[in-house]
Amino acid sequence: AVAPVPFATDEFLNKIEDRIVKPTVNGLKKDNLPYVGFIFIGLIKVGDDPKVIEYNVRMGDPETEVVFPRLKNDLVEILQAMANGTLDKINIEIDARAATTIMLVSGGYPEAYEKGKEIMGIKNIKDSIPFHAGAQIQDGKIVTSGGRVMAITSYGDSYQEAIKKSYQSIEKLYFDKMNYRKDIGFDL
């Protein structure tokens, strides 16, 4: 399997499980909170320790677009098993390749931004999955309709290869005032 990121050593992942994941689940049980669903834990590495930035009880952007493509199982089957309390009966399979996602946003986002900008080049994307977010069809054209316009997800045998593919795909796209982070993955 591909390591998520270089600093995610077995020791670091064990710290996450022992200090954050298990106490969170045990706290739900202790408080008799019968939670069924996602718990997305946003983390940051401080020194050699994981720290919680946020808890989300849903999958959002851009985590959905990078996590779900690696899922080999039928998502509906997993959701039904969650609802029925039989998730432990499913063998969840994850694609071993790395995946990366880079979000394209409208200029000015998250503040004021213009809508209705035509998105061009989507048909040129071959090595990535373009997930439409703030986009819609208008007069037969795909145009921006929100701040977070599109997530570009790519697979690779390493996260570096996947990031490279995402950036190469982004170079094939254009809309007026298109913006995205150009440092994703380079801090690792």
Tab-separated table of C-alpha atoms in Angstrom:
chain	number	residue	atom	x	y	z
A	1	ALA	CA	0.000	0.000	0.000
A	2	VAL	CA	1.053	3.578	-0.627
A	3	ALA	CA	1.943	5.622	2.456
A	4	PRO	CA	-0.462	8.586	2.658
A	5	VAL	CA	2.362	11.100	3.168
A	6	PRO	CA	6.013	10.711	4.147
A	7	PHE	CA	5.544	11.754	7.778
A	8	ALA	CA	2.736	9.207	8.310
A	9	THR	CA	5.041	6.592	9.774
A	10	ASP	CA	3.629	3.599	11.611
A	11	GLU	CA	4.550	5.360	14.874
A	12	PHE	CA	2.668	8.525	13.880
A	13	LEU	CA	-0.380	6.557	12.662
A	14	ASN	CA	-0.410	4.636	15.957
A	15	LYS	CA	-0.428	7.943	17.851
A	16	ILE	CA	-3.447	9.043	15.800
A	17	GLU	CA	-5.283	5.811	16.548
A	18	ASP	CA	-4.372	5.642	20.264
A	19	ARG	CA	-4.655	9.338	21.150
A	20	ILE	CA	-7.479	10.493	18.887
A	21	VAL	CA	-9.525	7.818	17.095
A	22	LYS	CA	-10.001	5.332	19.953
A	23	PRO	CA	-10.751	8.031	22.573
A	24	THR	CA	-13.270	9.626	20.200
A	25	VAL	CA	-15.110	6.336	19.599
A	26	ASN	CA	-14.900	5.403	23.289
A	27	GLY	CA	-16.277	8.845	24.218
A	28	LEU	CA	-19.296	8.288	21.968
A	29	LYS	CA	-19.890	4.917	23.628
A	30	LYS	CA	-19.341	6.284	27.155
A	31	ASP	CA	-21.801	9.112	26.565
A	32	ASN	CA	-24.269	6.638	24.996
A	33	LEU	CA	-24.342	8.505	21.703
A	34	PRO	CA	-25.474	5.986	19.069
A	35	TYR	CA	-23.779	7.769	16.198
A	36	VAL	CA	-23.986	6.190	12.743
A	37	GLY	CA	-22.171	7.882	9.891
A	38	PHE	CA	-18.892	9.515	9.023
A	39	ILE	CA	-16.549	11.158	11.444
A	40	PHE	CA	-13.915	13.054	9.537
A	41	ILE	CA	-11.127	14.147	11.850
A	42	GLY	CA	-9.054	17.019	10.505
A	43	LEU	CA	-5.529	16.717	11.864
A	44	ILE	CA	-2.293	18.668	11.905
A	45	LYS	CA	1.186	17.480	12.838
A	46	VAL	CA	2.767	19.574	15.593
A	47	GLY	CA	6.307	18.410	16.230
A	48	ASP	CA	5.941	14.639	16.316
A	49	ASP	CA	2.360	14.684	17.567
A	50	PRO	CA	-1.031	14.712	15.831
A	51	LYS	CA	-3.472	17.416	16.940
A	52	VAL	CA	-7.173	17.731	16.089
A	53	ILE	CA	-8.127	20.802	14.084
A	54	GLU	CA	-11.772	19.835	13.610
A	55	TYR	CA	-14.336	17.071	13.682
A	56	ASN	CA	-16.844	16.816	10.838
A	57	VAL	CA	-19.799	14.443	10.781
A	58	ARG	CA	-19.888	14.446	7.016
A	59	MET	CA	-17.578	14.160	4.081
A	60	GLY	CA	-16.939	17.517	2.474
A	61	ASP	CA	-14.691	19.088	-0.134
A	62	PRO	CA	-12.002	18.183	-0.979
A	63	GLU	CA	-11.774	15.066	1.206
A	64	THR	CA	-14.690	13.335	-0.529
A	65	GLU	CA	-13.087	13.672	-3.945
A	66	VAL	CA	-9.818	12.108	-2.769
A	67	VAL	CA	-11.158	9.407	-0.422
A	68	PHE	CA	-14.113	7.984	-2.358
A	69	PRO	CA	-12.232	7.312	-5.627
A	70	ARG	CA	-9.913	4.950	-3.712
A	71	LEU	CA	-12.901	2.986	-2.403
A	72	LYS	CA	-13.362	-0.218	-4.392
A	73	ASN	CA	-16.612	-1.210	-2.686
A	74	ASP	CA	-20.039	-0.013	-3.693
A	75	LEU	CA	-20.672	3.057	-1.512
A	76	VAL	CA	-24.399	2.291	-1.268
A	77	GLU	CA	-23.586	-1.176	0.121
A	78	ILE	CA	-21.393	0.428	2.782
A	79	LEU	CA	-24.024	3.033	3.674
A	80	GLN	CA	-26.695	0.326	3.967
A	81	ALA	CA	-24.406	-1.720	6.213
A	82	MET	CA	-23.813	1.366	8.377
A	83	ALA	CA	-27.559	1.896	8.718
A	84	ASN	CA	-28.189	-1.800	9.436
A	85	GLY	CA	-25.352	-2.143	11.933
A	86	THR	CA	-23.566	-4.746	9.785
A	87	LEU	CA	-20.520	-2.774	8.681
A	88	ASP	CA	-18.287	-5.313	10.420
A	89	LYS	CA	-19.474	-7.910	7.886
A	90	ILE	CA	-18.090	-5.981	4.893
A	91	ASN	CA	-14.511	-6.267	3.735
A	92	ILE	CA	-13.774	-2.696	2.747
A	93	GLU	CA	-11.275	-2.608	-0.106
A	94	ILE	CA	-9.103	0.415	-0.823
A	95	ASP	CA	-7.223	1.072	-4.075
A	96	ALA	CA	-3.513	0.857	-3.206
A	97	ARG	CA	-2.621	3.801	-5.437
A	98	ALA	CA	-2.165	7.257	-3.990
A	99	ALA	CA	-4.774	9.880	-4.844
A	100	THR	CA	-4.556	13.657	-4.744
A	101	THR	CA	-7.110	16.384	-5.233
A	102	ILE	CA	-6.612	20.019	-6.057
A	103	MET	CA	-9.580	22.372	-5.852
A	104	LEU	CA	-10.136	25.009	-8.530
A	105	VAL	CA	-11.864	28.093	-7.165
A	106	SER	CA	-13.315	31.294	-8.546
A	107	GLY	CA	-11.127	34.388	-8.285
A	108	GLY	CA	-11.987	36.221	-5.075
A	109	TYR	CA	-13.176	33.081	-3.262
A	110	PRO	CA	-13.941	32.796	-0.344
A	111	GLU	CA	-14.991	36.449	-0.500
A	112	ALA	CA	-16.966	37.939	-3.392
A	113	TYR	CA	-16.573	36.201	-6.761
A	114	GLU	CA	-18.254	36.299	-10.139
A	115	LYS	CA	-20.321	33.436	-11.557
A	116	GLY	CA	-21.111	32.358	-15.095
A	117	LYS	CA	-17.527	32.043	-16.337
A	118	GLU	CA	-17.252	29.365	-19.050
A	119	ILE	CA	-15.070	26.396	-18.077
A	120	MET	CA	-13.036	25.261	-21.053
A	121	GLY	CA	-10.816	22.227	-21.638
A	122	ILE	CA	-12.732	19.630	-19.640
A	123	LYS	CA	-12.754	17.234	-22.608
A	124	ASN	CA	-8.929	17.373	-22.610
A	125	ILE	CA	-8.714	15.792	-19.147
A	126	LYS	CA	-7.652	12.145	-19.578
A	127	ASP	CA	-5.485	11.296	-16.538
A	128	SER	CA	-7.665	12.803	-13.818
A	129	ILE	CA	-11.248	12.859	-12.579
A	130	PRO	CA	-12.817	16.335	-12.724
A	131	PHE	CA	-15.491	16.592	-10.029
A	132	HIS	CA	-17.897	19.447	-10.682
A	133	ALA	CA	-18.819	21.404	-7.580
A	134	GLY	CA	-19.681	25.031	-8.293
A	135	ALA	CA	-20.453	24.445	-11.968
A	136	GLN	CA	-23.620	24.154	-14.012
A	137	ILE	CA	-24.788	23.840	-17.589
A	138	GLN	CA	-26.041	27.114	-19.005
A	139	ASP	CA	-26.976	27.531	-22.668
A	140	GLY	CA	-25.141	24.290	-23.491
A	141	LYS	CA	-21.904	25.407	-21.835
A	142	ILE	CA	-20.422	24.459	-18.471
A	143	VAL	CA	-20.011	27.617	-16.394
A	144	THR	CA	-18.966	28.497	-12.865
A	145	SER	CA	-21.767	28.784	-10.331
A	146	GLY	CA	-19.941	28.781	-7.015
A	147	GLY	CA	-16.706	29.532	-5.217
A	148	ARG	CA	-15.354	26.002	-5.204
A	149	VAL	CA	-15.706	25.206	-8.887
A	150	MET	CA	-14.061	21.847	-9.531
A	151	ALA	CA	-11.893	19.251	-7.787
A	152	ILE	CA	-9.243	17.576	-9.930
A	153	THR	CA	-8.390	14.102	-8.590
A	154	SER	CA	-5.600	11.904	-9.890
A	155	TYR	CA	-4.148	8.506	-9.048
A	156	GLY	CA	-0.460	7.633	-8.936
A	157	ASP	CA	1.929	5.021	-7.638
A	158	SER	CA	3.142	7.758	-5.256
A	159	TYR	CA	1.558	10.950	-4.028
A	160	GLN	CA	4.160	12.891	-6.035
A	161	GLU	CA	3.036	11.193	-9.261
A	162	ALA	CA	-0.627	11.806	-8.433
A	163	ILE	CA	-0.007	15.490	-7.667
A	164	LYS	CA	1.928	15.883	-10.912
A	165	LYS	CA	-1.005	14.410	-12.872
A	166	SER	CA	-3.472	16.744	-11.141
A	167	TYR	CA	-1.388	19.808	-11.975
A	168	GLN	CA	-0.904	18.618	-15.577
A	169	SER	CA	-4.672	18.228	-15.923
A	170	ILE	CA	-5.268	21.683	-14.450
A	171	GLU	CA	-3.013	23.160	-17.142
A	172	LYS	CA	-5.576	21.931	-19.710
A	173	LEU	CA	-8.427	23.819	-18.029
A	174	TYR	CA	-9.351	27.462	-18.113
A	175	PHE	CA	-12.006	29.805	-16.810
A	176	ASP	CA	-11.731	33.522	-16.196
A	177	LYS	CA	-10.119	34.235	-12.797
A	178	MET	CA	-9.479	30.500	-12.171
A	179	ASN	CA	-7.423	30.070	-9.033
A	180	TYR	CA	-5.921	27.130	-7.148
A	181	ARG	CA	-3.161	26.430	-4.674
A	182	LYS	CA	0.134	25.745	-6.385
A	183	ASP	CA	1.848	24.396	-3.252
A	184	ILE	CA	-0.227	21.261	-2.591
A	185	GLY	CA	2.114	18.427	-1.677
A	186	PHE	CA	5.289	20.501	-1.830
A	187	ASP	CA	5.402	21.014	1.935
A	188	LEU	CA	5.890	17.291	2.422
